[in-house]
Coordinates of C-alpha atoms and ligand atoms in Angstrom, one line a residue:
Chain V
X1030 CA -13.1 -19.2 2.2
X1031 CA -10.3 -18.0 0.3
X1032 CA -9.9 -15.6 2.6
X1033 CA -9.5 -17.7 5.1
X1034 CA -6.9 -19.3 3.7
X1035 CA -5.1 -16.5 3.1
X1036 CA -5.5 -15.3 6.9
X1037 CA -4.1 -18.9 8.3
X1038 CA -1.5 -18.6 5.9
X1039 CA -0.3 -14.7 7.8
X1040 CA -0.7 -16.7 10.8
X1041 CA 1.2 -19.7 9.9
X1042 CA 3.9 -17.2 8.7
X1043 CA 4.2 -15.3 12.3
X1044 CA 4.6 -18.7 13.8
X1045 CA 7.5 -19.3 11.9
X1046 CA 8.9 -16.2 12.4
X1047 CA 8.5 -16.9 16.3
X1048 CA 10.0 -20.3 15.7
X1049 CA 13.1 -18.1 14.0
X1050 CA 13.4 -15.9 16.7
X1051 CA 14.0 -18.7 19.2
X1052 CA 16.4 -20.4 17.0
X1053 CA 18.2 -16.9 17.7
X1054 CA 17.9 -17.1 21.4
X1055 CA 19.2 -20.1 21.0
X1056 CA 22.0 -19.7 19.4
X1057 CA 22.9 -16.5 21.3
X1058 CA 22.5 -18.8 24.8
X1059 CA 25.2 -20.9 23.2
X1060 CA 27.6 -19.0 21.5
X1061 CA 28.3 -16.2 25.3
X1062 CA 28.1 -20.3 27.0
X1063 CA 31.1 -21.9 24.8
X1064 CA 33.0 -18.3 25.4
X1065 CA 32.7 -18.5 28.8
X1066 CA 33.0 -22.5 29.4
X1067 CA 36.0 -22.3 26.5
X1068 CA 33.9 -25.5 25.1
X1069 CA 35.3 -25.1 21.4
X1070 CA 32.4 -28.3 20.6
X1071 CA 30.0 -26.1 21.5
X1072 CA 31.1 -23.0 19.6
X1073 CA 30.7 -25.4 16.6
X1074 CA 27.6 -26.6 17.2
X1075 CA 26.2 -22.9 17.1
X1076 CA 28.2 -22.5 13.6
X1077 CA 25.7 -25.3 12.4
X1078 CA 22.6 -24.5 14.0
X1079 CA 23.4 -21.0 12.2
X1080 CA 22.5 -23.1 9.1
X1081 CA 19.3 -23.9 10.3
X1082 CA 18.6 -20.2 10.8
X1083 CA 19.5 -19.2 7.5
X1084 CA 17.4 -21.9 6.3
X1085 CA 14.9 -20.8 8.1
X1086 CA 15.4 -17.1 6.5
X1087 CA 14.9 -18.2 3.0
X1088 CA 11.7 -20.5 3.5
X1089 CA 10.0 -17.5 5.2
X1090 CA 11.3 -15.1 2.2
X1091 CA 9.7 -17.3 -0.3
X1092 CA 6.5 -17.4 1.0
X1093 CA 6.4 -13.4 2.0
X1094 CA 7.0 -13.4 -2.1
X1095 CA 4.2 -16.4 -2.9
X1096 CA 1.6 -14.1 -0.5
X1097 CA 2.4 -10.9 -2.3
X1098 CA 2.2 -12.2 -5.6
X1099 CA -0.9 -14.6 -5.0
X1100 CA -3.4 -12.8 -2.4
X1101 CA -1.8 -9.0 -3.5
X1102 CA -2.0 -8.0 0.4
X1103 CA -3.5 -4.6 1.6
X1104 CA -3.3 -2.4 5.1
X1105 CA -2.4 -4.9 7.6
X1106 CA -1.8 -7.7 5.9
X1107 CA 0.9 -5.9 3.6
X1108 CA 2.3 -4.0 6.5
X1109 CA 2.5 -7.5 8.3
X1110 CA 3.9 -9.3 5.4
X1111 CA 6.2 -6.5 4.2
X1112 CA 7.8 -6.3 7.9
X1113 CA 8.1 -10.0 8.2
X1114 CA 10.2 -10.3 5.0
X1115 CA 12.7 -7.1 6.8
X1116 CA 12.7 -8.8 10.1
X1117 CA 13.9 -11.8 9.1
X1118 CA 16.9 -10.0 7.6
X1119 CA 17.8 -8.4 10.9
X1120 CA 17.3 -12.2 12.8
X1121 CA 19.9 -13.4 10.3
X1122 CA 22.2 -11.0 10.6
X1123 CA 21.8 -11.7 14.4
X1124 CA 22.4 -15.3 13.7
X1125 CA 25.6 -14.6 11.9
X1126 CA 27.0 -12.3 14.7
X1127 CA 26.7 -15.1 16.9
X1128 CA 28.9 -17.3 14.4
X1129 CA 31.5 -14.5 14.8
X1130 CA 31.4 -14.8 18.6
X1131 CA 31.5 -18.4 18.0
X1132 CA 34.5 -18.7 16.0
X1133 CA 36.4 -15.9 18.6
X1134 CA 35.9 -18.7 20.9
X1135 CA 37.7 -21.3 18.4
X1136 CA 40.3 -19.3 17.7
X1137 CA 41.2 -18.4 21.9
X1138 CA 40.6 -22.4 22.6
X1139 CA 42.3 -23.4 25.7
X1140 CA 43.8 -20.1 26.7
X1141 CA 43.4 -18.7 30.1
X1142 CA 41.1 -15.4 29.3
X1143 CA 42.8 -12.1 30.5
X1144 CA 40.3 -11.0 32.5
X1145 CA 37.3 -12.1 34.5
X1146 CA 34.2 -12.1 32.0
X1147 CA 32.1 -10.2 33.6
X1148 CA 30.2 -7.2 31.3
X1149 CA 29.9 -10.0 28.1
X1150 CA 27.7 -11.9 30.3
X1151 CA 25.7 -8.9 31.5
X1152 CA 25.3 -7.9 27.9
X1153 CA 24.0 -11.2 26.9
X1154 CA 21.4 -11.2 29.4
X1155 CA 20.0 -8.1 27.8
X1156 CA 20.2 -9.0 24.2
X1157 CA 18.3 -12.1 25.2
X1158 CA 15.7 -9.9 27.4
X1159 CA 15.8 -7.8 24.2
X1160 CA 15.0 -10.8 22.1
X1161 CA 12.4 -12.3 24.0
X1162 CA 10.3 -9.5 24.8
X1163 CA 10.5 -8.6 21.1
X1164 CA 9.0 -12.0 20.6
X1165 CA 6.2 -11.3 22.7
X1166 CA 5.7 -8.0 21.5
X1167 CA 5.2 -9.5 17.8
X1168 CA 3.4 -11.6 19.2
X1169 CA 0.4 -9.5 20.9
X1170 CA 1.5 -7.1 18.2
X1171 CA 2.0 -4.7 21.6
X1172 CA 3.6 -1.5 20.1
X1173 CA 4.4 -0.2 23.5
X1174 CA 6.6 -2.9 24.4
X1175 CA 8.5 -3.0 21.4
X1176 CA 9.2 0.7 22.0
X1177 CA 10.4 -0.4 25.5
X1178 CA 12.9 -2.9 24.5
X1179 CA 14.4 -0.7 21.3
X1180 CA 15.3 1.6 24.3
X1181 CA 17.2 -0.9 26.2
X1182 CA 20.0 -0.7 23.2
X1183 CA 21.4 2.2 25.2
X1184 CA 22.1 0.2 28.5
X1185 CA 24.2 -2.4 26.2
X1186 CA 26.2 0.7 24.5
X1187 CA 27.1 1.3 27.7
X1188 CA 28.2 -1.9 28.8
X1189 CA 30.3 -2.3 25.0
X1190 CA 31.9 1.3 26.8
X1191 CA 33.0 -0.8 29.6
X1192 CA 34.5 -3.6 28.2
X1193 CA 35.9 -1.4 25.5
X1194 CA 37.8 0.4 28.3
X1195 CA 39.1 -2.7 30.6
X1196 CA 40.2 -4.1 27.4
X1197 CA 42.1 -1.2 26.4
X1198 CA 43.9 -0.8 29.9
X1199 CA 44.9 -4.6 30.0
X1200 CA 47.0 -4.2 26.1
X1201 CA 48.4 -1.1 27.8
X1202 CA 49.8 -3.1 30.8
X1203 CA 50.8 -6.1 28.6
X1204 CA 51.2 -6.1 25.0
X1205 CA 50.7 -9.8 25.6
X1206 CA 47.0 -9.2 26.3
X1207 CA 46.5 -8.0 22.3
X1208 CA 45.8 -11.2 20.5
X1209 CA 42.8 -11.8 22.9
X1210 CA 42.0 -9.0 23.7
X1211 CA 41.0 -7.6 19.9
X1212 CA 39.0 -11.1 20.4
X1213 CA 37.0 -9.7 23.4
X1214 CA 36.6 -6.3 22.2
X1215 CA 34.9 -7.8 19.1
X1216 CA 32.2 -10.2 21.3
X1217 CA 31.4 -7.1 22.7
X1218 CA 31.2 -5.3 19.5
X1219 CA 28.9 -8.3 18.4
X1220 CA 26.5 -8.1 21.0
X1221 CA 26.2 -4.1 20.8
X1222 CA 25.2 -5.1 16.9
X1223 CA 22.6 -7.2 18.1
X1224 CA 21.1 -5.3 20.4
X1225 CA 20.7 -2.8 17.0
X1226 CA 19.3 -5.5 14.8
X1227 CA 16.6 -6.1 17.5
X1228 CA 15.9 -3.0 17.4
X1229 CA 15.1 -2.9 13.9
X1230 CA 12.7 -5.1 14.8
X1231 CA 10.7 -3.4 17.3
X1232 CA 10.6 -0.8 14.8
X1233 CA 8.9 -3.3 11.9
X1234 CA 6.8 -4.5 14.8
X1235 CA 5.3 -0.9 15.8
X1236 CA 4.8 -0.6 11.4
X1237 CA 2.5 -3.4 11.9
X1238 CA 0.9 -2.7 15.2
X1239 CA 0.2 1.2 14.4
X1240 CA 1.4 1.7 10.6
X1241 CA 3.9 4.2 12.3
X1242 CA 7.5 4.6 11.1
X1243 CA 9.4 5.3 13.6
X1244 CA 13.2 5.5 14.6
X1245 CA 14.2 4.1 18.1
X1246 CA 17.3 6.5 19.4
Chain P
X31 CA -20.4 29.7 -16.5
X32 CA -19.5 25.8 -16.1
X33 CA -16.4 26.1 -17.7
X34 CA -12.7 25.2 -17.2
X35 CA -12.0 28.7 -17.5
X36 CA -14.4 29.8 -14.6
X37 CA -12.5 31.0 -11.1
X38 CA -11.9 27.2 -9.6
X39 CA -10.6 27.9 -6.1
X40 CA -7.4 26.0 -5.9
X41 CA -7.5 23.3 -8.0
X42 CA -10.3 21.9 -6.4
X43 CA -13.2 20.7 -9.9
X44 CA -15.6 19.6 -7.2
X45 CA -16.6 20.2 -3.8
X46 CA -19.3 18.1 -2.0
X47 CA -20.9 19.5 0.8
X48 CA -23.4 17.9 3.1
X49 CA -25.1 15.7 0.3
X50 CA -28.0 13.6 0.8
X51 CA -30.0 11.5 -1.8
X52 CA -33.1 9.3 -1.3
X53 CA -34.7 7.0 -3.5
X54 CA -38.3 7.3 -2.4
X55 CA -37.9 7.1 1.5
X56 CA -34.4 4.8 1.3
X57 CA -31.4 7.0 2.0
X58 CA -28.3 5.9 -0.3
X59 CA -26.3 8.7 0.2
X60 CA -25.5 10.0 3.5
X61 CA -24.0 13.5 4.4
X62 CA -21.0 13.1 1.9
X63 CA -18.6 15.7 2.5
X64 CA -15.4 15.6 0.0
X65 CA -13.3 17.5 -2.7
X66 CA -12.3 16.6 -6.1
X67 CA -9.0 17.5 -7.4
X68 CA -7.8 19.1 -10.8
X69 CA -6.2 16.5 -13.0
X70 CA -6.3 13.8 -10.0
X71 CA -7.8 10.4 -10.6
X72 CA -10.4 9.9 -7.5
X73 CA -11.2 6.3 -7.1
X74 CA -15.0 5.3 -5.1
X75 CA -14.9 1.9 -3.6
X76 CA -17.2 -0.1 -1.4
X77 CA -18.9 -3.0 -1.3
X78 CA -22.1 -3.0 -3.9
X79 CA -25.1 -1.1 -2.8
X80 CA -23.2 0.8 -0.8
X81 CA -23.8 4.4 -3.4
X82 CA -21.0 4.2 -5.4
X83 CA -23.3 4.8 -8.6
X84 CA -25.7 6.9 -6.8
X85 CA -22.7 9.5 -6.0
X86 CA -20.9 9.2 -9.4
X87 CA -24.0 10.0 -11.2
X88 CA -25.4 12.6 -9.1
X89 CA -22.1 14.3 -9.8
X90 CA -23.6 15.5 -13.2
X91 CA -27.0 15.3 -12.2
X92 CA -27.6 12.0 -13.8
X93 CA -30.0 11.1 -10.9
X94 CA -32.6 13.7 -11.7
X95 CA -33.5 11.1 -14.3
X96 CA -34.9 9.2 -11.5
X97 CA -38.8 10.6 -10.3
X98 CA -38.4 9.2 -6.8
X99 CA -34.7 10.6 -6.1
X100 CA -34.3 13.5 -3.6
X101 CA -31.2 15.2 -2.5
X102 CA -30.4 18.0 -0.4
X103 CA -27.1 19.5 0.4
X104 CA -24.8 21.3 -2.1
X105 CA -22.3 20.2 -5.0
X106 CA -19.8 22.9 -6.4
X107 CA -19.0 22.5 -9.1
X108 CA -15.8 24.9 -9.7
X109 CA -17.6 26.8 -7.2
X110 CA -21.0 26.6 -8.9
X111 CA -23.6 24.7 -7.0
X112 CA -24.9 22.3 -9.5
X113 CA -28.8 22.2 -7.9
X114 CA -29.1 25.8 -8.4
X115 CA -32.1 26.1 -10.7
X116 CA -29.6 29.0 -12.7
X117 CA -27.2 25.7 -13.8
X118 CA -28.3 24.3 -17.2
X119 CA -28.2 20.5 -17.4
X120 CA -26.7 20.5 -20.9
X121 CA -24.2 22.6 -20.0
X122 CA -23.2 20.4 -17.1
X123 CA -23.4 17.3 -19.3
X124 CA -21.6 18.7 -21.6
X125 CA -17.9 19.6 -19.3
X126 CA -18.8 16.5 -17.6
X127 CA -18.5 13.1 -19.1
X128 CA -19.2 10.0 -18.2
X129 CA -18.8 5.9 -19.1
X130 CA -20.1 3.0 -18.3
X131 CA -20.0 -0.1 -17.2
X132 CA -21.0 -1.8 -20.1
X133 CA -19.6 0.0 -23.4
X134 CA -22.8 1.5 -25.4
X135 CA -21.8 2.3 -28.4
X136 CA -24.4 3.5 -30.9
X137 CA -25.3 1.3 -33.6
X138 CA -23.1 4.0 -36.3
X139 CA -20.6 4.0 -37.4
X140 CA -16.9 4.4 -35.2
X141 CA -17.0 8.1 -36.8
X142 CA -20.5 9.1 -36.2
X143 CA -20.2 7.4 -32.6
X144 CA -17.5 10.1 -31.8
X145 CA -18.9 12.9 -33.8
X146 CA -22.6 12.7 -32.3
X147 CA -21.8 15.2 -29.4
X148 CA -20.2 17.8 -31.6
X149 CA -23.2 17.4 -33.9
X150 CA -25.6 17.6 -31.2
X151 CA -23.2 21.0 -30.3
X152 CA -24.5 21.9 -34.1
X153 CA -20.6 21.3 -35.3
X154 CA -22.0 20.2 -39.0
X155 CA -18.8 21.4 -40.9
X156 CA -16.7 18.5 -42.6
X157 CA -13.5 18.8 -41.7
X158 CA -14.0 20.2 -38.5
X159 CA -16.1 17.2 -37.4
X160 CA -13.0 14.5 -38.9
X161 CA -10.3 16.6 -36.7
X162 CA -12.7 16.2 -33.5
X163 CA -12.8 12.6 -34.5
X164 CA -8.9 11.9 -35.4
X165 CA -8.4 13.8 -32.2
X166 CA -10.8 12.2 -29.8
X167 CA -9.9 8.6 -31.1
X168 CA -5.8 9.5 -30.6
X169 CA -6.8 10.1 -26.8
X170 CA -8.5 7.6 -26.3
X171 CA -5.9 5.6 -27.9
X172 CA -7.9 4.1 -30.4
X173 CA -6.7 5.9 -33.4
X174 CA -4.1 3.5 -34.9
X175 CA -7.3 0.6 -34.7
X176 CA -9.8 2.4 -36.2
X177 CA -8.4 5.1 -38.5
X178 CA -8.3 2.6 -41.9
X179 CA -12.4 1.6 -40.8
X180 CA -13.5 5.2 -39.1
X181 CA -16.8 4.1 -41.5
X182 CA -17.3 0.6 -40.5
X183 CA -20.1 -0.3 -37.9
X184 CA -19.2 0.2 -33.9
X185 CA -20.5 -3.2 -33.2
X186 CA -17.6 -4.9 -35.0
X187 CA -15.0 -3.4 -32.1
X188 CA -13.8 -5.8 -29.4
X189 CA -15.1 -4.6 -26.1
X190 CA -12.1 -3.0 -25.4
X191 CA -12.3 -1.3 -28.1
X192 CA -15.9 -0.5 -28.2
X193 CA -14.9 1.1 -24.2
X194 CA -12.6 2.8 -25.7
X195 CA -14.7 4.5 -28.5
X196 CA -17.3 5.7 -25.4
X197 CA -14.6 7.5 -24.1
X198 CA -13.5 9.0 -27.5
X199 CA -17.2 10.0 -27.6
X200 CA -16.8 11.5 -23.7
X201 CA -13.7 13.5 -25.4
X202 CA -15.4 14.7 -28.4
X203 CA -17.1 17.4 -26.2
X204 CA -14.2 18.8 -24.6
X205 CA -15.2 17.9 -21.4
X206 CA -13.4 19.0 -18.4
X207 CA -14.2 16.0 -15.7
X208 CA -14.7 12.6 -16.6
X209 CA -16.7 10.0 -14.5
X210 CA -16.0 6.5 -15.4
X211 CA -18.8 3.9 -13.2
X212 CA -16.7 0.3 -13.2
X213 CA -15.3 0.8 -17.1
X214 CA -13.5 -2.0 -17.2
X215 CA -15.5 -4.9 -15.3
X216 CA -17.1 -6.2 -18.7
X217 CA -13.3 -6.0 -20.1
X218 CA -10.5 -9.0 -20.3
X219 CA -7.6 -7.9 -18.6
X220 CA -5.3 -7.3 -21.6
X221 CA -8.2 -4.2 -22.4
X222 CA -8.5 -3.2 -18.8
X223 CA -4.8 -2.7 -18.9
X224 CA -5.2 -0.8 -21.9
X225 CA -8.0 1.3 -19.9
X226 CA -6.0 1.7 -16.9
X227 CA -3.1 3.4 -19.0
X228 CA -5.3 5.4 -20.9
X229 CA -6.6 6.8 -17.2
X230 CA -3.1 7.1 -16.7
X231 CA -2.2 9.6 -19.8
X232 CA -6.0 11.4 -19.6
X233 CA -5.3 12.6 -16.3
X234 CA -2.7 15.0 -17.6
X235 CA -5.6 16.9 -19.1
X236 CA -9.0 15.8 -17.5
X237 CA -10.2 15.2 -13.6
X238 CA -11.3 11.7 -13.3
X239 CA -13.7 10.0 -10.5
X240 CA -13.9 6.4 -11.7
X241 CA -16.1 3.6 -9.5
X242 CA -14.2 0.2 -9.4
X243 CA -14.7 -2.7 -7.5
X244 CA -11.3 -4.0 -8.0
X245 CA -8.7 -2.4 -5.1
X246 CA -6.3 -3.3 -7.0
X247 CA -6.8 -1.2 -9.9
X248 CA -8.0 1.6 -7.4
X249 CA -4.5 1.5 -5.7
X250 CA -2.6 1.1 -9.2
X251 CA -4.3 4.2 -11.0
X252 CA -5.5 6.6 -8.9
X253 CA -4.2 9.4 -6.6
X254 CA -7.7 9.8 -4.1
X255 CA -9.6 7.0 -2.6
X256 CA -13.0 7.5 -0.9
X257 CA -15.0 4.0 0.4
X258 CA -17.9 4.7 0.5
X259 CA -20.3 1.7 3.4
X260 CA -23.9 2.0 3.5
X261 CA -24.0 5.2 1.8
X262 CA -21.6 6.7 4.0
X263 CA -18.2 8.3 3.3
X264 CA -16.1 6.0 5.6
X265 CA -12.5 7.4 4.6
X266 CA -11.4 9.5 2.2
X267 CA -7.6 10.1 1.3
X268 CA -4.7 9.7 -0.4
X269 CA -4.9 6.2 -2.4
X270 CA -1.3 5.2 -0.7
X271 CA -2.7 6.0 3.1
X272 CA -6.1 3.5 2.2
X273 CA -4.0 1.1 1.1
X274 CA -1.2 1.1 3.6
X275 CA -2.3 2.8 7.0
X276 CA -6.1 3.6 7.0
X277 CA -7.5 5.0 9.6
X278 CA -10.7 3.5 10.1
X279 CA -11.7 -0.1 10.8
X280 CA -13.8 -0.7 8.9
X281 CA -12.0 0.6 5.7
X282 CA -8.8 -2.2 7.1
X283 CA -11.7 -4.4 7.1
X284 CA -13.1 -4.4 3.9
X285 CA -9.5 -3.9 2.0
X286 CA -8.7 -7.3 3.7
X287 CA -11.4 -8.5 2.3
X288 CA -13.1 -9.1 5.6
X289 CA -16.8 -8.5 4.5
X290 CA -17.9 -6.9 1.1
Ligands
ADP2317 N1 -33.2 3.6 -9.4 C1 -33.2 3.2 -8.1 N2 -34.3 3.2 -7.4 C2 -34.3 2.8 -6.2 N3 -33.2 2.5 -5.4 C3 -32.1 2.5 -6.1 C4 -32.0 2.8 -7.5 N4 -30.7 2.8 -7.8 C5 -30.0 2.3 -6.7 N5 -30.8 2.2 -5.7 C6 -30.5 1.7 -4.3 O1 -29.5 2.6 -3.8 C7 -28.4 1.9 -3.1 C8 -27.1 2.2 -3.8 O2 -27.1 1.7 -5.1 P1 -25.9 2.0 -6.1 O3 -25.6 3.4 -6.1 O4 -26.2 1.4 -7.4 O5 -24.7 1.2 -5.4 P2 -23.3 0.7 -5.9 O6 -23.0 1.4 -7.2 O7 -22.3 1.0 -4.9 O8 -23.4 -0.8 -6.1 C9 -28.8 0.5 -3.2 O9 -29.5 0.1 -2.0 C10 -29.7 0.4 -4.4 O10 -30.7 -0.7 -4.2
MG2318 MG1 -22.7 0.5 -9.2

């Protein structure tokens, strides 16, 4: 009976978890779309949704702390909980990066961008693939997926490489191209941090799947 | 023969091999294979029935008490099989001792409670027998509660206390292993903390296999956990690994309290 209790509890607590990661998605979605669309309301609106997310962060921490201290968890269930309270952590911190890339957008408003956006988008697509197959992979507690999409954080250091070097040859043809550009070359800097949070995460999920530590890359 | 001195291979106070024990044609032990450790704490879990007792107690040979027990396999005991018919019982009793569930104080006095293995030893001189007593009582951390009363009855200790005195009495004889079967389930928590640290500091000088059906004190005071299921040896390994990552279902299951 207790038991029970306590079990629904762990699975209420994953739920919410899930419902963090999509607030992420989210909030990703948004913060590449204002960039792109130069829609400063938008960019905003991801700055307070961000709020939610943080929220959410601290209700999830608390009751990590109530299930330790109440139901002293063991083998799964610690491994579970313990993970839950990290991975929340990294979703924050992916929250926040999305705030930056938010308030780059502010701060370039109506300018005409220097150069087609073409690699940011790219690596948006894969921090969201990133995100959502993490989801599913925590989930169906699938070990082998998470391991898949840790891997995919080398396709978006790549992509950071590219951007990094068409920003660097547009401030050499025109010192005008600075000011944004240092804007640019941090989104892209953003999104390579992401794509490392996440895979923090696929490395807390394969803890709980197999209780193996292991280090993606 | 028995004694701490005696050529223990590695460390290693007792090796179980292939053991079997029946109570008339029920099988509550089957084909336990594991090792002991020098000055480890070993902690036996499993749900009741499953032959936690059984195995604690055959450990020193308790269960030939029993007519209707049977056993077959071998038990070293620092490299000594304990069913050869060469091993003396006293002997064995006497580097192994154990505690029980419910303390069982005699109805002495606290000294003569601590002193009654040394006398049985034939220890009669005075002094002697006090230093065995000031000593046994300061390891079992009773000393400072007892020392101003040493000649008062045994029954007026708290049950703490009175768990603690049948360990001062376990001490008295030097022994080299003790087995503890669920010391502190008939304690209030402030005691069984007092226990639990008293493990803690013991196993510095003794080997200790303790039953419990707590997990929780398993995982806080010992180093070795074995769960034991239907009188099997399910898993057997380092207290953190059960408690963290074990490796067999139905150990996960029962630490999650699952069944049991
Ligand atoms: N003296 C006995 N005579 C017959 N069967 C016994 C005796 N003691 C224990 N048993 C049986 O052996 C099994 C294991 O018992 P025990 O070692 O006391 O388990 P635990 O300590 O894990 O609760 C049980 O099925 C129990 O009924
Ligand atoms: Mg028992």
């Amino acid at each position: 009976m207790v038991r029970d209790s306590f079990e629904s509890s762990i699975k209420s607590l994953e739920e919410e978890v899930v419902k963090m990661i999509e607030s992420v998605e989210e909030l990703v979605i948004k913060s590449i779309d204002s960039l792109i669309n130069k829609d400063v309301n938008l960019a905003r609106e991801v700055i307070r949704l961000d709020d939610n997310v943080d929220k959410m962060q601290l209700e999830i921490e608390e009751k990590t702390i109530e299930l330790i201290a109440l139901q002293q968890p063991m083998a799964k269930h610690l491994r579970i909980i313990f993970s839950i309270a990290k991975i929340i952590i990294d979703l924050e911190r992916v929250g926040d990066f999305c705030v930056n890339i938010s308030k780059e957008t502010i701060k370039i408003g109506k300018e005409r961008h220097i150069k087609p956006l073409t690699d940011i988008p790219k690596m948006r697509d894969i921090v969201l693939g990133m995100l959502r197959n993490c989801k599913i992979s925590f989930i169906k507690e699938d070990s082998s997926l998470a391991y898949r999409v840790g891997q995919e954080d080398e396709l978006i250091d790549n992509l950071y490489k590219d951007v990094y070097t068409d920003v660097l040859m547009l401030i050499h043809e025109d010192s005008k191209n600075i000011n944004q550009g240092t804007k640019l070359l941090f989104v892209g800097r953003y999104l390579e941090r992401m794509a490392d949070h996440i895979t923090n995460i696929c490395e807390r999920i394969i803890y709980i799947a197999d209780g193996d530590k292991v280090q993606i890359n | 023969m028995l004694t701490n001195g005696g050529s223990s291979q590695n460390g290693v106070v007792y090796d179980v091999k292939g053991l079997n024990l029946w109570y008339g044609n029920d099988q509550a032990l089957k084909d336990i294979n594991l090792k002991i450790e020098e000055n480890e704490v070993t902690a036996i879990i499993g749900p009741s029935g499953c032959g936690k007792s059984t195995f604690i107690k055959t450990l020193n040979r308790m269960v030939d008490n029993i007519p209707i027990v049977r056993t077959s396999g071998k038990i070293f005991y620092h490299g000594v099989n304990i069913f050869d018919k060469t091993v003396k019982l006293e002997e064995l009793r006497t580097t192994v001792g154990m505690v029980f569930q419910k303390p069982n104080p005699f109805p002495k006095s606290i000294f003569e409670n601590v002193v009654y293995g040394p006398k049985i030893h034939g220890i009669r001189n005075k002094k002697q027998l006090m230093e065995i007593a000031e000593e046994s009582l300061k390891s079992a951390a009773l000393w400072d509660e007892v020392k101003d009363r040493l000649h008062d009855n045994a029954y007026g200790l708290s049950g703490g206390q009175q768990q603690r005195l049948c360990i001062a009495r376990s001490l008295a004889i030097q022994p080299d292993v003790l087995l503890m079967d669920e010391p502190t389930s008939a304690l209030d928590p402030i005691a069984t903390n007092r226990i639990e640290e008293l493990i803690d500091e013991l196993k510095n000088n003794y080997t200790i296999a303790i039953v419990t059906h707590s997990m929780q004190q398993a995982a806080r005071i010992s180093d070795k956990t074995a769960f034991f299921l239907m009188g099997e040896l399910i898993e057997f390994s380092d207290t953190k690994k059960i408690f963290t990552t074990p490796e067999d279902k139905r150990t996960e299951d029962y630490i999650t309290g699952r069944f049991g």
